[in-house]
Short mmCIF file of C-alpha atoms and ligand atoms in Angstrom, two decimals:
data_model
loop_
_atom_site.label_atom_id
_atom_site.label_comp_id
_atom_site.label_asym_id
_atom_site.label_seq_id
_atom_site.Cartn_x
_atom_site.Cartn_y
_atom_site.Cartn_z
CA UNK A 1 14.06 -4.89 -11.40
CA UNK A 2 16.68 -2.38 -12.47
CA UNK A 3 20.73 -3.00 -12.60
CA UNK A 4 22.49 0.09 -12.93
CA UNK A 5 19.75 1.84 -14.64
CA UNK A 6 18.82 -1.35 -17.04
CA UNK A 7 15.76 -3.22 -16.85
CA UNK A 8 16.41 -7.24 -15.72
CA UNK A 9 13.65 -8.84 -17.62
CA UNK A 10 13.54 -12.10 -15.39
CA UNK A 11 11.43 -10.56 -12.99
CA UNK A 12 11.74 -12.11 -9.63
CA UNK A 13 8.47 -11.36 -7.40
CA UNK A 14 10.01 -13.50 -4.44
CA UNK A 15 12.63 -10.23 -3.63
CA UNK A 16 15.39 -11.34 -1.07
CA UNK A 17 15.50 -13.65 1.06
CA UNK A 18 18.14 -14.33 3.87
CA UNK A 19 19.78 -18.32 4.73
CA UNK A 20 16.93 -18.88 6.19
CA UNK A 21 14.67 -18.75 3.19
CA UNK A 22 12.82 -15.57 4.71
CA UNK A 23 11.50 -12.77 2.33
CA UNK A 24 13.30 -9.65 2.75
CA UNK A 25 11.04 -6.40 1.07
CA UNK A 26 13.49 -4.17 -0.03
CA UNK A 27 14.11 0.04 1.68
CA UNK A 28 13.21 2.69 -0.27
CA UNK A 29 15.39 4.73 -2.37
CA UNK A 30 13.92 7.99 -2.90
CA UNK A 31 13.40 9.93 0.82
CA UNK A 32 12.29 13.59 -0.17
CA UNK A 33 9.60 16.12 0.16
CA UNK A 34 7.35 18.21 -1.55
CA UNK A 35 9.45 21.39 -2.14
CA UNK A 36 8.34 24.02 0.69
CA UNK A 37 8.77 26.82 -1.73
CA UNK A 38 5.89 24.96 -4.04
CA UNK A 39 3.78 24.44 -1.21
CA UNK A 40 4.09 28.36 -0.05
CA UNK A 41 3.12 29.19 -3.56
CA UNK A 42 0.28 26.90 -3.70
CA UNK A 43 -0.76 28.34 -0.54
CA UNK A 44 -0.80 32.13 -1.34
CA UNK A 45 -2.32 31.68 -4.42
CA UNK A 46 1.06 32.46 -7.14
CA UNK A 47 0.56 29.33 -8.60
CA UNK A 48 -2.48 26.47 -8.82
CA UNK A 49 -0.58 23.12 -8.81
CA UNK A 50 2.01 21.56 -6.77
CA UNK A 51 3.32 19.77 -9.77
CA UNK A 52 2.75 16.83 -7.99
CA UNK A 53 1.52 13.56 -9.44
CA UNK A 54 0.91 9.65 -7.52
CA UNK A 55 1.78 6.55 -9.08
CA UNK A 56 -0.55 3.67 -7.67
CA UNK A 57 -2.18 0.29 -7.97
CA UNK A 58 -4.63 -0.70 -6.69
CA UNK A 59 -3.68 -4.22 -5.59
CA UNK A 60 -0.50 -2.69 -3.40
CA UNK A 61 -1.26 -2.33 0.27
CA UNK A 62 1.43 -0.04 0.54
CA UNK A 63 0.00 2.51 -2.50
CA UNK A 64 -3.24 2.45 -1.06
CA UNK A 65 -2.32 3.95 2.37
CA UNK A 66 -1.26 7.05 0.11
CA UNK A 67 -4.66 7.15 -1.66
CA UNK A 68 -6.99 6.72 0.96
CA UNK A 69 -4.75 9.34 3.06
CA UNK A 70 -5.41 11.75 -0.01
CA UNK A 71 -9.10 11.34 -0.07
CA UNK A 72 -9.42 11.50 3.78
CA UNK A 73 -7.13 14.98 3.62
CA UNK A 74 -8.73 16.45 0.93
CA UNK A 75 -5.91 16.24 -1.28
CA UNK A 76 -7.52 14.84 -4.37
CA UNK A 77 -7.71 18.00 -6.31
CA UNK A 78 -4.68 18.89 -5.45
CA UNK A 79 -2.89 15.46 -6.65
CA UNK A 80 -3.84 13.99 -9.44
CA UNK A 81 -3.60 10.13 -9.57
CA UNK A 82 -1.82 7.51 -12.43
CA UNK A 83 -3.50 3.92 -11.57
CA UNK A 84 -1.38 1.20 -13.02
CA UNK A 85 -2.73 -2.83 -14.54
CA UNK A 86 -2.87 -4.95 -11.70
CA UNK A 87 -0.65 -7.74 -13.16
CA UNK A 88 3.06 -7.13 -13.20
CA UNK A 89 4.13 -7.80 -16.56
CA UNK A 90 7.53 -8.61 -17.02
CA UNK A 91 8.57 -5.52 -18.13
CA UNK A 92 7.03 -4.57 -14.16
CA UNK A 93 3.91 -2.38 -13.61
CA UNK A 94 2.77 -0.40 -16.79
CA UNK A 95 -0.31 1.22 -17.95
CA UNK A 96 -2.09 -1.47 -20.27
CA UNK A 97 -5.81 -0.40 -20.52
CA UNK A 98 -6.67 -3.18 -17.71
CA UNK A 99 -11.00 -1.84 -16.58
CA UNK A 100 -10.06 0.96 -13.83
CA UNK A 101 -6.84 1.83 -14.83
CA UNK A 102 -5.59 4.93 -15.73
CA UNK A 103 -5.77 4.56 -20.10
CA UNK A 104 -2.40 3.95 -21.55
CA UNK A 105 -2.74 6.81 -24.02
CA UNK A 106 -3.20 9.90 -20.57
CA UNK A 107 0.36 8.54 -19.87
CA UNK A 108 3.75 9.61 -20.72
CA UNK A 109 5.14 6.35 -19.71
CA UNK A 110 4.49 2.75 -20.10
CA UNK A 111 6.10 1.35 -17.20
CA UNK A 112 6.73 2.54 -13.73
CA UNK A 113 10.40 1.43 -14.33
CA UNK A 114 10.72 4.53 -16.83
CA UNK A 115 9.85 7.20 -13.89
CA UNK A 116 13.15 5.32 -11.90
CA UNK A 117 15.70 5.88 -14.56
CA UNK A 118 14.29 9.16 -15.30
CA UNK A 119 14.72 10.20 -11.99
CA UNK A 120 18.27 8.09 -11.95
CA UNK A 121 19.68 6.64 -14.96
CA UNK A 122 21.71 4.27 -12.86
CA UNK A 123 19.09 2.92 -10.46
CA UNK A 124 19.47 -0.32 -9.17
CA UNK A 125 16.73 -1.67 -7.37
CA UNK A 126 12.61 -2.80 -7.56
CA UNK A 127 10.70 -0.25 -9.60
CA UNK A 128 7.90 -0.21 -7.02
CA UNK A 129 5.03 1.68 -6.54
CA UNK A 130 3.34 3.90 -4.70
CA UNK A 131 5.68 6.63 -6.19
CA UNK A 132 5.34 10.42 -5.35
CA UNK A 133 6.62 12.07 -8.39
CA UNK A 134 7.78 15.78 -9.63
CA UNK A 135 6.17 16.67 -12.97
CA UNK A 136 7.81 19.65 -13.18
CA UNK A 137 11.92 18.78 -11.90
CA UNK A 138 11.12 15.03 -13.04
CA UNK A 139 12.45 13.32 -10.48
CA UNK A 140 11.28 10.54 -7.90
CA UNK A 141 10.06 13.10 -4.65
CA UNK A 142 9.44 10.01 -2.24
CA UNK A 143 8.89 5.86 -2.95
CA UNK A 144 7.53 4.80 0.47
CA UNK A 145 4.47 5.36 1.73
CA UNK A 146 4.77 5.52 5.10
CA UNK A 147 6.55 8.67 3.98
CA UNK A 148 3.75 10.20 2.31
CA UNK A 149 1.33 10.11 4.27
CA UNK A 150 3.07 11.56 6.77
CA UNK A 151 3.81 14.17 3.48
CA UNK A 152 0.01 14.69 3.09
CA UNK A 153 -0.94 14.75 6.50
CA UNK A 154 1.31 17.37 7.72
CA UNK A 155 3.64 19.43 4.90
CA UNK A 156 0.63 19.82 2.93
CA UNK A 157 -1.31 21.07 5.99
CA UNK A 158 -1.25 24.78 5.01
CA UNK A 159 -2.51 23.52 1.55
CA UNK A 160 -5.43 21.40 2.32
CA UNK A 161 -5.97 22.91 6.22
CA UNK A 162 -7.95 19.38 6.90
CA UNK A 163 -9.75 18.68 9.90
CA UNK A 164 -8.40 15.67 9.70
CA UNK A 165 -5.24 14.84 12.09
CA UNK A 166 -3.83 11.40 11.01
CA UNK A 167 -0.64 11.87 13.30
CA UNK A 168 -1.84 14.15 15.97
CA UNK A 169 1.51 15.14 18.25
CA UNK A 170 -0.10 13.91 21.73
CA UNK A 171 -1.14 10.48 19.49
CA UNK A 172 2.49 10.25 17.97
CA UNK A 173 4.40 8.10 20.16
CA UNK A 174 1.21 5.30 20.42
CA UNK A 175 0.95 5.46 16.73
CA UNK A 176 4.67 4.55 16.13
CA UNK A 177 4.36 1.77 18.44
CA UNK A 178 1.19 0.08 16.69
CA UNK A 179 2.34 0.62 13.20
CA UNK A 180 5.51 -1.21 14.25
CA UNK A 181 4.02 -3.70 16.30
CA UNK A 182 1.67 -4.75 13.25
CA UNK A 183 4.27 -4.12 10.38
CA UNK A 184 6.74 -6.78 10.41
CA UNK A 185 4.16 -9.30 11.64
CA UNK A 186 1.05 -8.55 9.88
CA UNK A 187 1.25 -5.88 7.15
CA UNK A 188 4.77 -8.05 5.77
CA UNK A 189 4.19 -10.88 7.60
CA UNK A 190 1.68 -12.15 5.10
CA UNK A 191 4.12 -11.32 2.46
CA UNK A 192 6.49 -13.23 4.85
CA UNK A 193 4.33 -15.93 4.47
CA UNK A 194 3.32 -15.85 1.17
CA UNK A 195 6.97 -15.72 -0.42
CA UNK A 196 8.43 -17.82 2.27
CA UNK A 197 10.99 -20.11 0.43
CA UNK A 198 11.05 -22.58 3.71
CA UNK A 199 8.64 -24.56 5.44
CA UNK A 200 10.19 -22.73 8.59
CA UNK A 201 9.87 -19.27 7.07
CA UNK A 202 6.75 -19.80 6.49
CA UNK A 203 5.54 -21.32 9.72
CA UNK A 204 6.94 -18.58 11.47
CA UNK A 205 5.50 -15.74 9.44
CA UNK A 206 2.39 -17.95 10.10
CA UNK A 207 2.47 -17.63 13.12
CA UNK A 208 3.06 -14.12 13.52
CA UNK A 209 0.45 -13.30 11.70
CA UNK A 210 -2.36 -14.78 13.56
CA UNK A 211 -0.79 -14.05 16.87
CA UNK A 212 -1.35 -10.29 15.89
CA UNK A 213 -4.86 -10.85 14.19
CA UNK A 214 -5.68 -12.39 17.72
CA UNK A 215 -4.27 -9.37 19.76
CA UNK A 216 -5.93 -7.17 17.28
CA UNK A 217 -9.49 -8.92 17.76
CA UNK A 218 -8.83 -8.51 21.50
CA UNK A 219 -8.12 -4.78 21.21
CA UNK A 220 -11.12 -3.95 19.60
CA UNK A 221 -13.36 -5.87 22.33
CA UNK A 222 -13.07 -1.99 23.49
CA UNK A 223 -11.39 -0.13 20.99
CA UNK A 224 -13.05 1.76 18.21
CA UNK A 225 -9.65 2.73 16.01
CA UNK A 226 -5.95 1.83 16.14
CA UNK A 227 -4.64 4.18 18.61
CA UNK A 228 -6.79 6.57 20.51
CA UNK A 229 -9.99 7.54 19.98
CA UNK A 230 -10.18 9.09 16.46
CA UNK A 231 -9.05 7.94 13.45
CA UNK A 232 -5.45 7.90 12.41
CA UNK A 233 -3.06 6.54 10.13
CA UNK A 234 -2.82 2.98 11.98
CA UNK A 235 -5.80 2.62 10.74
CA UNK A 236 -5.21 2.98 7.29
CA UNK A 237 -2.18 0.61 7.52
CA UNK A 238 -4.02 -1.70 9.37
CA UNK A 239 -6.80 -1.50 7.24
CA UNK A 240 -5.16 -2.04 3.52
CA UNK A 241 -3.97 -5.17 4.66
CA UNK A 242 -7.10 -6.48 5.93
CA UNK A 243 -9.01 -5.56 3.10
CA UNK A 244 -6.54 -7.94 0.90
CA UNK A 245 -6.40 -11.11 3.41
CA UNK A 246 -9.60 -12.94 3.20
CA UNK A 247 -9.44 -12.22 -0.68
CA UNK A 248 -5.94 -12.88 -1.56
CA UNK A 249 -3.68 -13.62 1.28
CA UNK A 250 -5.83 -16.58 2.72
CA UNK A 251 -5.74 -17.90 -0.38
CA UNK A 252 -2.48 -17.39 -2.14
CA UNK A 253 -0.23 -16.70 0.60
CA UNK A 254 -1.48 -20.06 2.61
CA UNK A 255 -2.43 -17.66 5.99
CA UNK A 256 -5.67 -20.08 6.26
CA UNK A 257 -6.16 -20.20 10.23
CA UNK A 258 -8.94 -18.34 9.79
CA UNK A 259 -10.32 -15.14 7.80
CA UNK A 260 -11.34 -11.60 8.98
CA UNK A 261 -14.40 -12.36 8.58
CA UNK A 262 -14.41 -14.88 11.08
CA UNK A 263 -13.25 -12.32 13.71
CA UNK A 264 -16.18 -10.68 14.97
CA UNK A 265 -14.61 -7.51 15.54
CA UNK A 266 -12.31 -6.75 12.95
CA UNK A 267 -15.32 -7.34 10.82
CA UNK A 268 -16.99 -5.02 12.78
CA UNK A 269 -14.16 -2.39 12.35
CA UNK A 270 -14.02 -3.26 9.01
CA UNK A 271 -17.57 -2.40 8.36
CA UNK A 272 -17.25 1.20 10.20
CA UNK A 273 -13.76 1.94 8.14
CA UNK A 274 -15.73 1.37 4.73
CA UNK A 275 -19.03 3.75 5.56
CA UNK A 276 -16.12 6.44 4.91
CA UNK A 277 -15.43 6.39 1.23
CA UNK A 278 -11.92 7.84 1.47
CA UNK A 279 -11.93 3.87 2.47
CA UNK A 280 -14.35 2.13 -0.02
CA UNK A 281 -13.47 3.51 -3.22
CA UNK A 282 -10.10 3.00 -2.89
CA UNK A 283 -10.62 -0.52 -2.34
CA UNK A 284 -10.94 -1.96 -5.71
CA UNK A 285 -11.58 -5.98 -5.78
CA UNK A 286 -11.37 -7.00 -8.66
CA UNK A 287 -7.86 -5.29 -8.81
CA UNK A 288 -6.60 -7.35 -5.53
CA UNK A 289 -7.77 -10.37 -6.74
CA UNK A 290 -6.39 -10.31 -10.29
CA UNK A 291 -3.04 -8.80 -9.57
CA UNK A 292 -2.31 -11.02 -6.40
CA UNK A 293 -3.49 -14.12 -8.38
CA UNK A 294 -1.27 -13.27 -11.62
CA UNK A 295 1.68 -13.70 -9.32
CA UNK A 296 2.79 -16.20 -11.75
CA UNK A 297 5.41 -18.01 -8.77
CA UNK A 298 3.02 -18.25 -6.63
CA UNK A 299 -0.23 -19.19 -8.74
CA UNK A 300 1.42 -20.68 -12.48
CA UNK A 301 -2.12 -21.41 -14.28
CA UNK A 302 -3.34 -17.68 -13.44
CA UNK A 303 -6.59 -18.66 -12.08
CA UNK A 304 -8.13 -15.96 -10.00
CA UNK A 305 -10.52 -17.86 -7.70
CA UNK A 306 -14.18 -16.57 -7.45
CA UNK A 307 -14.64 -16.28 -4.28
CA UNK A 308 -15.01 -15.08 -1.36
CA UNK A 309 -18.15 -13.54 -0.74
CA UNK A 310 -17.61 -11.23 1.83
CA UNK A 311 -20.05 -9.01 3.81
CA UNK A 312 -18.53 -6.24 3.44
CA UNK A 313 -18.45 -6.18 -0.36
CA UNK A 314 -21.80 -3.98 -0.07
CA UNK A 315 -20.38 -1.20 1.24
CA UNK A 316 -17.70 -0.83 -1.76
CA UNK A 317 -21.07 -0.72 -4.72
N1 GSH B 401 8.31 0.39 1.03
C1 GSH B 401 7.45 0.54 -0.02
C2 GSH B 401 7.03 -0.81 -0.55
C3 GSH B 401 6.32 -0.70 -1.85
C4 GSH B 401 6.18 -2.06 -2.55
O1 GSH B 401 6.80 -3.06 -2.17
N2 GSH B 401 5.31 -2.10 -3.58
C5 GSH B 401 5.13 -3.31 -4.34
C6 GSH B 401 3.69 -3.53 -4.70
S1 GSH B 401 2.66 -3.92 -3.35
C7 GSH B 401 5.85 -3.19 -5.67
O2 GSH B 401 5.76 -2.18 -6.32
N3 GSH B 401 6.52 -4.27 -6.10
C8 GSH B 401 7.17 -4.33 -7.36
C9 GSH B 401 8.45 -5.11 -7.29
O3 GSH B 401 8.80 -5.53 -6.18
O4 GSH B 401 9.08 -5.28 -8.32
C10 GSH B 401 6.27 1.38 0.44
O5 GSH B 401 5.66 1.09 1.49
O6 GSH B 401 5.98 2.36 -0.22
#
């Protein structure tokens, strides 16, 4: 992480963690949006680009909502896309010609870190993606995710004019509620578990965890999405982290009750998400697996397991 702008080269994946040996994910810095001005421009034609650019990996849950947002809306030729390595070196994420990356040599930068102290030479924080960036002021637009989609979805909406509603008005209010209820006890709470630093932290992230899986299987006895009847944003969130569990979180983060694919259901849903392919081919496996399993506190010998097998692997060839 950064210290006042300088990078701390004993890179810590476990974060914070309270007395209680709980994981603590740290709030994002950088809160803005795309200038209106640029998207007015864009709109009427004066210029082509919104001199926008989207710092990913792969292997983050939380980057991934952004990208398969930007497919779904459209927004692809509008934002062009910087995919880091999956492994965090120590230096953090960086561009080190890992298969599917973006090449080292189409970047500017090595390391995500170098966008943070552009953007504020005395940052102190995690240099984390999924980072929304301004090519043209060069400076850090927005760092959390939730934030941009909510961006793409509705400032850009004179810019990409999608059919596509991820946060309809009338839908707004049920939306908030799911993504809450499944944030701090699914979407983190695996993290919860997974960096737990006490058998108690862990049990209870456990816990949480599979009581929401099991709510979630019983919503979808008559559910087809999230929220509603169309697809929306809860699905994406939900959906990143399901995509990750049965190949990395089961594993390496020790939530082993059971897997996704032994819910009937969330298979199921899983399996209708990825026909769409703003959903499969943003799901990149080999990514998940080798960036999750080169958490070095977590998994010391770097051994990325071979398996799982999973059904739904088809869909993503
Ligand atoms: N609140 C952020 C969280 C982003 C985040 O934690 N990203 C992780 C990767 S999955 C990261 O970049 N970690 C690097 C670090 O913690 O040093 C969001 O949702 O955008």
């Amino acid at each position: 992480m950064l210290v006042n702008g300088v990078w701390q080269s004993k890179w810590d994946p476990v974060q914070k963690k309270d007395e209680q040996g709980r994981f603590i994910r740290q709030s994002s810095a950088f809160r803005h949006t795309i200038s209106p001005d640029r998207i007015a421009a864009v709109t009427s034609g004066d210029i082509e680009t919104l001199g926008v650019k989207l710092y990913v990996a792969y292997i983050c849950p939380w980057a991934t909502r952004t990208l398969i947002a930007r497919s779904l809306l459209g927004l692809e030729k509008y934002i062009p896309v910087s995919i880091v390595d999956p492994q965090l070196s120590d230096s953090g994420w960086r561009f080190h010609g890992y298969p599917g990356s973006t090449p080292a040599k189409q970047e500017s930068i090595t390391y995500i870190h170098q966008l943070y102290t552009e953007a504020d030479p005395d940052y102190t924080g995690r240099a984390t993606v999924p980072v929304l960036w301004d090519t043209e002021g060069h400076r850090i637009i927005n760092n959390e995710s939730a934030d941009i989609i909510r961006i793409f979805n509705h400032d850009l909406r004179p810019v990409h004019n999608s059919e596509v509603d991820l946060a309809p008005e009338l839908l707004l209010q049920e939306i908030d509620s799911f993504n809450e209820r499944i944030y701090d006890s699914l979407n983190n709470g695996v993290y919860r578990a997974g960096f737990a630093s006490t058998q108690a932290a862990y049990n209870e992230a456990y816990s949480d965890v599979f009581t929401t899986l099991e709510w979630l299987e019983k919503h979808f006895d008559n559910h087809r999405y999230a929220v509603g009847d169309q697809l929306t944003e809860s699905d994406i969130r939900l959906f990143v982290t399901l995509a990750r569990f049965d190949v990395a979180y089961y594993g390496l983060f020790k939530t082993n009750k059971a897997q996704i694919g032994d819910y009937a259901n969330l298979s199921a849903y899983m399996g209708r998400l990825l026909t769409l392919p703003a959903f499969s081919k943003n799901t990149n496996i080999d990514h998940i697996k080798t960036g999750y399993y080169s958490i070095k506190a977590l998994n010391p010998m770097g051994i990325v397991p071979e398996g799982p097998e999973l059904d739904w692997f088809g869909y993503l060839k």
